[in-house]
Coordinates of C-alpha atoms and ligand atoms in Angstrom, one line a residue:
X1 CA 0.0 0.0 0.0
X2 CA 1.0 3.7 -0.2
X3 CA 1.8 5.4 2.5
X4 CA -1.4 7.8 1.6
X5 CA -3.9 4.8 1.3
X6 CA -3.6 4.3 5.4
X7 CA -4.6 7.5 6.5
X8 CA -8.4 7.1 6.4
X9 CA -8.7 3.7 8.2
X10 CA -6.1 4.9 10.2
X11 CA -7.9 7.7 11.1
X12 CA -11.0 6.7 11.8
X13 CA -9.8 3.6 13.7
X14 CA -8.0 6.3 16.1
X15 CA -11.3 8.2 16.6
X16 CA -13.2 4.9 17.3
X17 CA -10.7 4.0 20.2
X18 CA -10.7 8.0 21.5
X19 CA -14.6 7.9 21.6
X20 CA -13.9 4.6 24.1
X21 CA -12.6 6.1 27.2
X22 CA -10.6 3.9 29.5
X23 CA -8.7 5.8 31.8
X24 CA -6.6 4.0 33.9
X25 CA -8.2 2.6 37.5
X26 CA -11.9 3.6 36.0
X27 CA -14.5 1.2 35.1
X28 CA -13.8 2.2 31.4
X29 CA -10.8 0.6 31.8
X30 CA -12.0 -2.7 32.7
X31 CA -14.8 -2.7 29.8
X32 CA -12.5 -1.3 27.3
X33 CA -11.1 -4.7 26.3
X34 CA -14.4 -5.9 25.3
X35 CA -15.0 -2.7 23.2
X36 CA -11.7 -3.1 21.4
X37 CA -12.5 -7.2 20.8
X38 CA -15.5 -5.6 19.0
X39 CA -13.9 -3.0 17.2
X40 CA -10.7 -5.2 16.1
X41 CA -13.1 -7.7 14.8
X42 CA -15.4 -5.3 12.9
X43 CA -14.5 -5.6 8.9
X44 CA -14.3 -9.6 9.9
X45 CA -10.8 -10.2 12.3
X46 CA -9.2 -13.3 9.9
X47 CA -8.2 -15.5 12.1
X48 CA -6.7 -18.9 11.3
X49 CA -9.5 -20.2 13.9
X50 CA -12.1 -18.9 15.4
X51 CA -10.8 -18.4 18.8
X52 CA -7.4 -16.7 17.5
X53 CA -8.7 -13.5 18.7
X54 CA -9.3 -12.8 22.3
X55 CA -9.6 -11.1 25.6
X56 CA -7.4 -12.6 28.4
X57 CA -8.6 -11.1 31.8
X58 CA -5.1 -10.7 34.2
X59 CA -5.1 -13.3 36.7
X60 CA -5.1 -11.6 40.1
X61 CA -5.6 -8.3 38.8
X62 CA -7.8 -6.5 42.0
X63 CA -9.9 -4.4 39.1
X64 CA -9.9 -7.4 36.9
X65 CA -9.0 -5.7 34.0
X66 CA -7.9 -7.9 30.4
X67 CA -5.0 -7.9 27.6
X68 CA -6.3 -8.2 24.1
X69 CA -4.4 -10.2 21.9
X70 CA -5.4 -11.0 18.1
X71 CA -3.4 -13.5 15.6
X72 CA -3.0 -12.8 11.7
X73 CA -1.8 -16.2 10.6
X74 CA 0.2 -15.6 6.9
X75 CA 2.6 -19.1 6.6
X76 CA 5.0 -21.4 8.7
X77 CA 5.6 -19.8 12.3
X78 CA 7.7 -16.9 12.4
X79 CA 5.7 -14.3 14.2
X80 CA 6.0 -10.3 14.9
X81 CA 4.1 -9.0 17.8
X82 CA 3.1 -5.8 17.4
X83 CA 2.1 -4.1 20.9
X84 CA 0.7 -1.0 22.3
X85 CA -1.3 -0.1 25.6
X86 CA -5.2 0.8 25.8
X87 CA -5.5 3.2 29.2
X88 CA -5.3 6.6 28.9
X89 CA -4.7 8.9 31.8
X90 CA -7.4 10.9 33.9
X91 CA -9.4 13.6 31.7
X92 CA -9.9 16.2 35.1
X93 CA -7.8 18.5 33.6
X94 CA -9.9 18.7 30.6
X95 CA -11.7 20.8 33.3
X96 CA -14.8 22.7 31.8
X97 CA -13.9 21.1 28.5
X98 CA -14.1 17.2 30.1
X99 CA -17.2 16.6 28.6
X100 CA -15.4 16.5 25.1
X101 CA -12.4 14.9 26.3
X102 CA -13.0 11.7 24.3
X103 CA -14.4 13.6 21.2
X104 CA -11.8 15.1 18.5
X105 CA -13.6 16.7 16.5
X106 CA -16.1 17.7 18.9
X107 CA -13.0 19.0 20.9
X108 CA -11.2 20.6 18.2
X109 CA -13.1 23.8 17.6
X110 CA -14.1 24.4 21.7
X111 CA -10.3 23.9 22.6
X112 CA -9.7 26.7 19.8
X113 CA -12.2 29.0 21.6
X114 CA -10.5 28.1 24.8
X115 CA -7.0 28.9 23.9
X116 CA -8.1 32.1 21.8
X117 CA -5.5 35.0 23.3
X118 CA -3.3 32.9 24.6
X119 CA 0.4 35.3 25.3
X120 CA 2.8 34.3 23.2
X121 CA 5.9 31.7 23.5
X122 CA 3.4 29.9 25.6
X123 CA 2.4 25.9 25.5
X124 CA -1.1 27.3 25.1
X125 CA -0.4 28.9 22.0
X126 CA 1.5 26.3 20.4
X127 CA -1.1 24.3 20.9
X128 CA -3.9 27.2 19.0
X129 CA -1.4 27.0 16.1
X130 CA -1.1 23.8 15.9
X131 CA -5.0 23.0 16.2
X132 CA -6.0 26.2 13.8
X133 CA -3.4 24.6 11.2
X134 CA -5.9 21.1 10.8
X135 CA -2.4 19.6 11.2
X136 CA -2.8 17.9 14.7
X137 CA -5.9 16.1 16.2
X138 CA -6.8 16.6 20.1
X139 CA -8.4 14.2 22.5
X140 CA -7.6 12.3 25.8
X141 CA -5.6 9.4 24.7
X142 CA -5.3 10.7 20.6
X143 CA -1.0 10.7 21.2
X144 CA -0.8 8.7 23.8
X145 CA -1.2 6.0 22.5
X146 CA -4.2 5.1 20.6
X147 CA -3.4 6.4 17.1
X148 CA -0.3 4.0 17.5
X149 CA -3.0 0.9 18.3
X150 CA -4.8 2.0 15.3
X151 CA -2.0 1.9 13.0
X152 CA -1.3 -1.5 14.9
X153 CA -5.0 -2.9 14.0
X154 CA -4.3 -1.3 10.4
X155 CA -1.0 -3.0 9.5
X156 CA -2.9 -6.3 11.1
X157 CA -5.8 -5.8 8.2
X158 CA -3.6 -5.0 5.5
X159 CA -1.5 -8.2 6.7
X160 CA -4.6 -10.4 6.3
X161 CA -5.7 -9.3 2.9
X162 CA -1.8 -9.5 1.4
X163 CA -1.1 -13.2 3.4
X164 CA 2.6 -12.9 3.2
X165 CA 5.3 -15.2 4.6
X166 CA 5.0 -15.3 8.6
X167 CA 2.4 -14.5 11.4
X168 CA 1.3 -10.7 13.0
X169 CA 0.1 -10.9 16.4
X170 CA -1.5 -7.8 18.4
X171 CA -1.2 -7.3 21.6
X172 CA -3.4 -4.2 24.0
X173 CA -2.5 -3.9 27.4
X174 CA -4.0 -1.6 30.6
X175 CA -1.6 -0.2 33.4
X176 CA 1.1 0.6 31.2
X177 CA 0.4 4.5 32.8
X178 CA 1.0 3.5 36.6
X179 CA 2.0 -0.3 37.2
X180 CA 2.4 -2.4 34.0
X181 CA 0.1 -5.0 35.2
X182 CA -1.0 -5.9 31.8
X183 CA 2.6 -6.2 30.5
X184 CA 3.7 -8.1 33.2
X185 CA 0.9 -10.8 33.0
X186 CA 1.4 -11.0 28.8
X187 CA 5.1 -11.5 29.1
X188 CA 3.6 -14.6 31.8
X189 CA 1.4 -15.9 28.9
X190 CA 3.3 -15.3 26.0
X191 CA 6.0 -18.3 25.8
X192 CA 2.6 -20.7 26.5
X193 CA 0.3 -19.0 23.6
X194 CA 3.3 -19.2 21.4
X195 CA 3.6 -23.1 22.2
X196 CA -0.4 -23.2 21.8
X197 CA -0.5 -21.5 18.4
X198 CA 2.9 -22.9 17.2
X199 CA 4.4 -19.6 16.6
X200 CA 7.9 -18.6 16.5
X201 CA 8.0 -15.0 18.6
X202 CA 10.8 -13.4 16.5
X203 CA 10.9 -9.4 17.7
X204 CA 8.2 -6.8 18.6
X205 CA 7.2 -3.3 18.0
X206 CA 5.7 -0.8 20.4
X207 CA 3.6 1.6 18.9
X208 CA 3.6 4.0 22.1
X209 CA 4.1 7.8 21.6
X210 CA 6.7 10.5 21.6
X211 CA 6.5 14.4 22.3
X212 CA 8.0 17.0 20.7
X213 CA 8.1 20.8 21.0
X214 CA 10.1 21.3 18.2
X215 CA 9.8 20.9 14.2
X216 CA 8.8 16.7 15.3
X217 CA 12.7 16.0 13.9
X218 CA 13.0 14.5 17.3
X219 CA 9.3 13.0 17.4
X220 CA 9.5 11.3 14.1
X221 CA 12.2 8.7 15.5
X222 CA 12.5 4.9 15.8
X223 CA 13.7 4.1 19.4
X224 CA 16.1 0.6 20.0
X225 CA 15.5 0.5 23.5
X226 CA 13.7 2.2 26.4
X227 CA 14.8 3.7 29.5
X228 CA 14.8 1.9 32.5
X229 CA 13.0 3.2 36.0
X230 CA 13.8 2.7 39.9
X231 CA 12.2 4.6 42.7
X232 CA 15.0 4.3 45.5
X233 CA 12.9 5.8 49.0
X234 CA 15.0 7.1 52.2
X235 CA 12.6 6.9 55.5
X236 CA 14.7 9.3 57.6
X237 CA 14.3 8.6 61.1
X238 CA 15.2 11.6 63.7
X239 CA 13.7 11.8 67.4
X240 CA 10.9 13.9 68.0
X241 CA 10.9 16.1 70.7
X242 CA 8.3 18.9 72.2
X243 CA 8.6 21.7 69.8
X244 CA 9.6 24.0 73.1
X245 CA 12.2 21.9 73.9
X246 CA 13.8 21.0 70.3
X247 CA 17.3 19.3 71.5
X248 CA 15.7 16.9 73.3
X249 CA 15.2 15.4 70.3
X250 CA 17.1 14.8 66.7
X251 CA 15.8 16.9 63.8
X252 CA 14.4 14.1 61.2
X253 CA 13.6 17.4 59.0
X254 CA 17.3 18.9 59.7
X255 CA 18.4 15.1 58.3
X256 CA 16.4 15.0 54.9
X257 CA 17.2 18.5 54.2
X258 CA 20.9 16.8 53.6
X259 CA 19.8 13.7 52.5
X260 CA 17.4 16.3 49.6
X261 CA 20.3 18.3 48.9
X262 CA 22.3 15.2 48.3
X263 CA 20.1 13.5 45.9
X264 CA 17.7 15.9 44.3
X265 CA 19.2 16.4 40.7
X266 CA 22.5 14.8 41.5
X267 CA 24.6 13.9 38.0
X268 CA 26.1 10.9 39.9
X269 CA 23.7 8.5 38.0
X270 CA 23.7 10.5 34.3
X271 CA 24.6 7.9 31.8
X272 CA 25.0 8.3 27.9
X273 CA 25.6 11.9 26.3
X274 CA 24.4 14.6 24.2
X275 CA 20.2 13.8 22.8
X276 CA 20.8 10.4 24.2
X277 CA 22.0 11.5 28.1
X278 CA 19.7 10.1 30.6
X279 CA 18.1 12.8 32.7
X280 CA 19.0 13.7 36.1
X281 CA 17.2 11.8 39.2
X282 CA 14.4 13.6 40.3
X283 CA 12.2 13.8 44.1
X284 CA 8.9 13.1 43.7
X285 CA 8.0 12.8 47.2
X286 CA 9.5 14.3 50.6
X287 CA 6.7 14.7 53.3
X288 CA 7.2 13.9 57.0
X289 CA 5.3 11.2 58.8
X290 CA 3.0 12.8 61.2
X291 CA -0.6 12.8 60.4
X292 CA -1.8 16.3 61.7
X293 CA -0.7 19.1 63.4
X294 CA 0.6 19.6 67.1
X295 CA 3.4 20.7 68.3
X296 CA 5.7 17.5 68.4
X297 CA 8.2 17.7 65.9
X298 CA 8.1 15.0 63.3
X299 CA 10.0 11.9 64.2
X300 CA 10.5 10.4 60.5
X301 CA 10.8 11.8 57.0
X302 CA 10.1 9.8 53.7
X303 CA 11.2 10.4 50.5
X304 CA 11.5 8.8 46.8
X305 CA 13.6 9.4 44.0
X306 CA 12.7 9.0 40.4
X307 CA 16.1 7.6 38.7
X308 CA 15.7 6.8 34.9
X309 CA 18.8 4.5 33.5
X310 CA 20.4 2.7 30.8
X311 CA 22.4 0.5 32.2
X312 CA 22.8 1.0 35.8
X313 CA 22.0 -2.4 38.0
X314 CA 19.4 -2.2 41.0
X315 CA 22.3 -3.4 43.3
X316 CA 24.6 -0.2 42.0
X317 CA 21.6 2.4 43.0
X318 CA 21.0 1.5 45.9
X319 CA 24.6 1.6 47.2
X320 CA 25.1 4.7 45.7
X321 CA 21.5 5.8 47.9
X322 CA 23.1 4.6 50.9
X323 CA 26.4 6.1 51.0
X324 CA 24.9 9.4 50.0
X325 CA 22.5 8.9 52.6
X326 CA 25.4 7.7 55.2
X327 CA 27.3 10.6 54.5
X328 CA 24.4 13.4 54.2
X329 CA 23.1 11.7 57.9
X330 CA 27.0 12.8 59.5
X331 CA 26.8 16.2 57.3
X332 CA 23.2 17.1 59.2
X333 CA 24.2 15.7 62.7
X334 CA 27.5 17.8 62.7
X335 CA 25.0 20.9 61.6
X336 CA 22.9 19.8 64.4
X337 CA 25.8 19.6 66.9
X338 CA 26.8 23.1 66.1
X339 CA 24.2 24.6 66.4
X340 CA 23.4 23.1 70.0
X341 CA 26.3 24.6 70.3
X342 CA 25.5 27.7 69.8
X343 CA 22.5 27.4 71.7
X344 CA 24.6 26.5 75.1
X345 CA 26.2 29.5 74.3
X346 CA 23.8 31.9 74.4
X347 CA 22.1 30.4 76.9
X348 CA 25.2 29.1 79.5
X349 CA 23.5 25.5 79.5
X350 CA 25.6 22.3 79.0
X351 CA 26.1 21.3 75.2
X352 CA 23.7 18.5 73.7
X353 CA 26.1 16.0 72.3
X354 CA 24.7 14.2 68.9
X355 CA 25.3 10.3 67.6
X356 CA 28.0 10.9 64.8
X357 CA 27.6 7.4 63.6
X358 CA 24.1 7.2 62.2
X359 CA 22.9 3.9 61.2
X360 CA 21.8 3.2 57.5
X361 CA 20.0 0.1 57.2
X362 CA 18.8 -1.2 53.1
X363 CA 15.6 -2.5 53.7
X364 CA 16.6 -6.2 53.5
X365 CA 18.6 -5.5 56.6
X366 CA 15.8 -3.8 58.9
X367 CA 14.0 -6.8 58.1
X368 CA 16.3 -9.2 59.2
X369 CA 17.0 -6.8 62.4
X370 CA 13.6 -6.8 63.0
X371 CA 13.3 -10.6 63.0
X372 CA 11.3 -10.7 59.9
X373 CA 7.5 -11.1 59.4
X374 CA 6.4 -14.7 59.3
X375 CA 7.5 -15.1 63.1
X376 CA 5.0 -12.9 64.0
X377 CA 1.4 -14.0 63.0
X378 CA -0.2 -11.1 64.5
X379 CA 1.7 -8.6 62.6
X380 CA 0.2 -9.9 59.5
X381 CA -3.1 -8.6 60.3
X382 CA -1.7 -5.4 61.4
X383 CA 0.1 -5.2 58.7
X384 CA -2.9 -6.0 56.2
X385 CA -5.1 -3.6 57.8
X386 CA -2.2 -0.6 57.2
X387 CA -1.1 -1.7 53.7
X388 CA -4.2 -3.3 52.0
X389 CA -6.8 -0.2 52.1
X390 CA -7.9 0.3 48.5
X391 CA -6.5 3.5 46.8
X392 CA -3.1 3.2 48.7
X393 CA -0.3 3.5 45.7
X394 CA 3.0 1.2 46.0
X395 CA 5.5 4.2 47.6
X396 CA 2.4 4.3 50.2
X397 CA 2.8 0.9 51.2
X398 CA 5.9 0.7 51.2
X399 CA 6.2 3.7 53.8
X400 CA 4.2 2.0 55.9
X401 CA 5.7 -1.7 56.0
X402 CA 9.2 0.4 56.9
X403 CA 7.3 2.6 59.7
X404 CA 6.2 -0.7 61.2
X405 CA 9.3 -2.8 60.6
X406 CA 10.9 0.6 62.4
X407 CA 9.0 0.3 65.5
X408 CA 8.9 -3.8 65.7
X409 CA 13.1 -3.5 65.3
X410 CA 13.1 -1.5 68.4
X411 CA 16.0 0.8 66.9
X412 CA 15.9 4.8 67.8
X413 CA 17.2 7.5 65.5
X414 CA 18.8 9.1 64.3
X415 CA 18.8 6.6 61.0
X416 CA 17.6 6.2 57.9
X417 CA 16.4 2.9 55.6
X418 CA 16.5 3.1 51.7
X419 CA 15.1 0.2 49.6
X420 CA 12.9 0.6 46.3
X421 CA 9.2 2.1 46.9
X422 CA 7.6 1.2 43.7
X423 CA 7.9 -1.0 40.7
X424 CA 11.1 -1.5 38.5
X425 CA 11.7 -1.2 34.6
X426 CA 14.3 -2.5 33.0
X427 CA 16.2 -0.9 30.3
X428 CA 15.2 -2.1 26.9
X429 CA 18.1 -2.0 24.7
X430 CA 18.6 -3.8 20.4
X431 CA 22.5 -3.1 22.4
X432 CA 21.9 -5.5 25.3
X433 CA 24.0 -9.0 25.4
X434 CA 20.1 -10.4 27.0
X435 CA 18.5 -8.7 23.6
X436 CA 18.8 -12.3 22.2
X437 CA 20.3 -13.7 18.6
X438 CA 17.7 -11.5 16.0
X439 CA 18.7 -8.2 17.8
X440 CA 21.4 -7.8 15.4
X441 CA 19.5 -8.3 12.7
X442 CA 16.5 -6.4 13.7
X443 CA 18.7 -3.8 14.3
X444 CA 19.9 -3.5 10.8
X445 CA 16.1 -3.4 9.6
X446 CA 15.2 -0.8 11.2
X447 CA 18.7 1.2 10.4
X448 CA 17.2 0.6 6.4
X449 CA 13.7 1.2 6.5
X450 CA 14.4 4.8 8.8
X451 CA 16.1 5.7 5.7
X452 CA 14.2 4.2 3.8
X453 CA 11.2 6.3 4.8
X454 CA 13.6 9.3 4.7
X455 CA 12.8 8.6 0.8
X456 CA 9.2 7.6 0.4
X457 CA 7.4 10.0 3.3
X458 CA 9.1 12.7 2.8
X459 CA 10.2 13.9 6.2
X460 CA 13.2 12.4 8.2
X461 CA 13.1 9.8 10.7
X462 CA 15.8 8.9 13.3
X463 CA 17.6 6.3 15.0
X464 CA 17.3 6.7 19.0
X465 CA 19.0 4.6 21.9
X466 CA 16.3 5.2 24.9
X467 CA 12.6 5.3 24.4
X468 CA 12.6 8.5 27.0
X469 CA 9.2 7.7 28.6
X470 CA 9.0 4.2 31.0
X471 CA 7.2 1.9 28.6
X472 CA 6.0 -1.6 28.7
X473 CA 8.8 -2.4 26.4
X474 CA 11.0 -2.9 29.6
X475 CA 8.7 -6.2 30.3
X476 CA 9.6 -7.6 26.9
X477 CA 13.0 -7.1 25.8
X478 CA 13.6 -8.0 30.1
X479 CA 17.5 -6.5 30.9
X480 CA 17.4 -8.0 34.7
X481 CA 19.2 -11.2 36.0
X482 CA 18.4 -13.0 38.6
X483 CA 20.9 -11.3 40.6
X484 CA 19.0 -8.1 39.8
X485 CA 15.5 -9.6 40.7
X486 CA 17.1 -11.0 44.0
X487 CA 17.9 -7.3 45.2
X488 CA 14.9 -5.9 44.7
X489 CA 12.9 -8.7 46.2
X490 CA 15.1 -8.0 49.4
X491 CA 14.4 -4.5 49.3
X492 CA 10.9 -3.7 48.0
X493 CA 8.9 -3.8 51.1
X494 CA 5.5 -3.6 48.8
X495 CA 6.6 -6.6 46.4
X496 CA 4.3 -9.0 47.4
X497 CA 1.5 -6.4 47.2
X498 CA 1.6 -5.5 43.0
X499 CA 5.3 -4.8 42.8
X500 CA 7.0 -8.5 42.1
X501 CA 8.8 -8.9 39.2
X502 CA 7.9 -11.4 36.5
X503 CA 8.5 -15.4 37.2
X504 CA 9.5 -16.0 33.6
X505 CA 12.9 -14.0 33.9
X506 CA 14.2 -16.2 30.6
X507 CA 11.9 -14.7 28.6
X508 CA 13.1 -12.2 25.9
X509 CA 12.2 -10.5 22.5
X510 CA 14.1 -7.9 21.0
X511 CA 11.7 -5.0 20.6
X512 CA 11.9 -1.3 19.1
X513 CA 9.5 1.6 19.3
X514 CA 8.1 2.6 16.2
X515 CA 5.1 5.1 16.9
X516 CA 2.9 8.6 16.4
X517 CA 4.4 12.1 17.5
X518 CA 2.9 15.1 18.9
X519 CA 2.6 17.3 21.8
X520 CA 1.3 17.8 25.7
X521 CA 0.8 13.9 26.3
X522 CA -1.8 13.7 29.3
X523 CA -2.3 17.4 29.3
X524 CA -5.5 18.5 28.2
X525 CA -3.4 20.2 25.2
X526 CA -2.7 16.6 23.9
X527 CA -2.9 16.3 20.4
X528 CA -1.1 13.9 17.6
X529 CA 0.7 15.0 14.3
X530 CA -2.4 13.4 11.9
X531 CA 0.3 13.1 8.6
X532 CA 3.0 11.0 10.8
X533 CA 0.6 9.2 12.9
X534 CA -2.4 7.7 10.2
X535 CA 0.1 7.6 7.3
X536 CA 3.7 7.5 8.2
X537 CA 3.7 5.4 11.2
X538 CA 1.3 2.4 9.6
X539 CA 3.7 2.1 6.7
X540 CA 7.2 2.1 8.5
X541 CA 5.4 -0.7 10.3
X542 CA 4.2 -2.5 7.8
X543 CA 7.8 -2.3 6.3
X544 CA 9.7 -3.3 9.6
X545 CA 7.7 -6.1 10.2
X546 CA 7.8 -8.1 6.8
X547 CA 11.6 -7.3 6.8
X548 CA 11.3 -9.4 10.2
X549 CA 9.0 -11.9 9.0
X550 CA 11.4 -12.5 5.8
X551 CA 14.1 -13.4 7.9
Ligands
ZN1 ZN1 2.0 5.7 26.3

């Protein structure tokens, strides 16, 4: 086909899945699978049988949400899967405009009206020009990702109706936006089906999305990995004290103000360079423990760190947390000690003397001081009832398994504990030696049809290392070893509640990212580049995967 005679099915397909909301921890989410059975199967799904097309709910999955997964059987068993994920993220701040959120072309014109007067230089009016130019098309869930899953179910048609040499299976996930729960369960099921349907999983492509502020030079890009994610915590334990009476205590918020200064933006971890530098770690939480106001001062602080890396292990991150952590305690004790100090100065009393050998524990090791859980029956139900109340996130739990393991290890501050307070990606890399014997190969596909398409659409598109966003292509391509799993088992204190790792760790497909481009992803502004996304993006699909399928 030419690359024009995508756009309208591509297009409309997009608009179908936009008008099906299915944000992520909604209802909608759980019902969407159904929808997009229906929809897939509309112009008659081929499939080889009759069952070759289906909706597999996620075993223990608390909202019992589904993957989708659909099989395009051409000849023999060499088999692409082409994947994308189904959830969107909330449409609140759609605000009065929420009613339209899941309606493009209802959207279009109001989010014009909206934006009219908006100051230059601004996101806001980027967004006016690029919706008055016709060029982009709005909608919750439009970018990100559901023009890619179109131009997935598009290449699957065109597949059926041309028959050639291999197999095309589809894969929709939820939870890529906050857990991954769908990924993780399809990577589960995947060696089995492929056993099942006799197929031979060679690679996959991610359609998932990319932003760009800029001309889309950077947006218009094939990406041979993705980044991977950890979220070390610190629980920073000090000694409260009566807020009149201060040094009786140890400042916990005198502590993390080191431990925050320490971590927040520190290059330490920044790997690659230029375009392709990872970015800096990031805080996305730092709140003490006290539930409401008096005037006790806060005994504990707790605090998580986003870290994005290419090839950093679990084991390395979390040493590198603890001596900053070690050394930022000592830095914020001797502050503390001085300005006692002082204090006795002023005031002729005798000097408070502080600890000068904090102890930081890894979570693994607080457990073991604290004589573990299973000893202790009737902590489980403690437990339960702090960490199993619906609407708790992972960092949440987490907090409160250290808080109790805390007090049951009957250690004072001053302290800290760092572990891992939420789920972990691995990097995705073609580069990896776990990328597996076709990465080569796949690699060298891609390299020709990005040039390729430099030729036949007109517009460059590039070569990337790191898809920059966590994706569920971490769950594929699968860059942890055992000795990587082991660690974070240890130190996770939420694993067994949502956070475990996959079982099948010998599991592996090489997998590249290969979808649409636009701007504001879950912003209300969100819209995708039409051209790219319902034309461009189908065909460089199409290309890469029947370079695959030939071998
Ligand atoms: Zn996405």
């Amino acid at each position: 086909m030419s690359s024009a005679g995508w756009f309208d099915g591509v297009k409309d397909l997009t608009l179908a899945l936009v008008r099906t909301p299915s944000v992520n921890g909604s209802a909608d989410e759980v019902r969407f699978a159904g929808r997009l059975r229906d929809i897939i199967a509309q112009d008659g799904f081929p499939t080889h049988h009759g069952d070759e097309l289906r909706v597999v709910p996620i075993p223990g999955d608390p909202w019992r949400r589904s993957n989708v997964i659909g099989l395009v059987r051409g000849e023999g068993r060499r088999t692409v899967l082409l994947c994308g994920h189904y959830d969107v993220v909330s449409t609140a701040n759609y605000g009065e405009l929420e009613p339209w959120a899941c309606d493009p072309e209802a959207l279009a014109p109001r989010l014009i009206e909206a934006l009219a007067g908006a100051p230059p230089g601004t996101l806001e009016a980027l967004a006016l020009t690029d919706l008055q130019s016709g060029d982009f098309l709005p909608g919750r869930g439009a970018l990100d990702m559901k023009s890619g899953l179109a131009a997935g179910i598009a290449v699957l048609r065109h597949f059926a109706s041309e028959r050639p040499p291999g197999n095309l299976l589809l894969l929709a996930t939820p939870d890529e936006e906050v857990n991954s729960a769908g990924m993780r369960a399809a990577r589960e099921m995947l060696p089995e089906l492929a056993r099942e349907w006799e197929l031979e999983l060679t690679c996959a492509v991610n359609v998932d999305s990319e932003s760009d502020h800029g001309d889309g030079g950077q947006g218009r890009s094939i990406f041979l990995g993705s980044v991977g994610k950890l979220l070390p915590f610190v629980h920073v334990v000090g000694r409260e004290s009566h807020a009149g009476e201060p040094l009786g205590g140890v400042s916990a918020t005198l502590l993390a103000a080191e431990v925050v200064r320490s971590l927040e933006w520190s290059p330490d971890l920044v790997e690659g360079q230029g375009a392709e530098a990872s970015p800096l770690p990031a805080l996305l939480k730092v709140a003490d423990t006290k539930g409401a106001y008096d005037v006790t001062t806060p005994a504990a602080v707790w605090l998580y760190l986003n870290v994005l890396s290419h090839t950093r292990r679990p084991s390395e991150v979390l040493d590198w947390a603890r001596s900053k952590v070690e050394r930022s305690l000592q830095k914020g004790l001797q502050e503390a000690a001085s300005r006692a100090a002082a204090y006795a100065r002023l005031t002729g009393t005798t000097v408070v003397s502080f600890e000068s050998q904090p102890l930081v524990l890894t979570y693994s090791e607080l457990y073991a001081r604290a004589g573990g859980l299973s000893a202790h029956a009737a902590d489980w139900g403690q437990l339960r009832s702090l960490t199993e109340q619906p609407g708790l996130d992972g960092p949440e739990r987490s907090r409160r398994m250290v808080e109790f393991l805390w007090q049951r290890s009957g250690l004072v501050g001053p302290g800290a504990v760092v572990g891992f307070a939420s789920l972990a990606y691995p990097a995705a890399s073609l580069e990896a030696s776990s990328a597996g014997p076709f990465a080569g190969r796949f690699r060298e596909i891609v390299d020709r049809e990005a040039r390729a398409a430099g030729e036949w659409s007109g517009s460059t598109v590039k070569l990337r290392g790191y898809f920059p966003g966590v994706s569920d292509m971490s769950f594929l391509a699968y860059g942890f070893t055992d000795a990587d799993v082991a660690v974070l088992a240890e130190n996770t204190p939420a694993w067994d509640l949502g956070l475990a790792q996959p079982k099948s760790g010998d599991f592996a497909l090489p997998v590249v990212n290969i979808g649409p481009w636009g701007r504001d992803p879950h912003l209300r502004l969100e819209r995708v580049h039409a051209r790219y996304a319902f034309e461009t993006v189908p065909e460089l699909v199409w290309r890469v995967a029947l370079a695959a399928l030939a071998g």
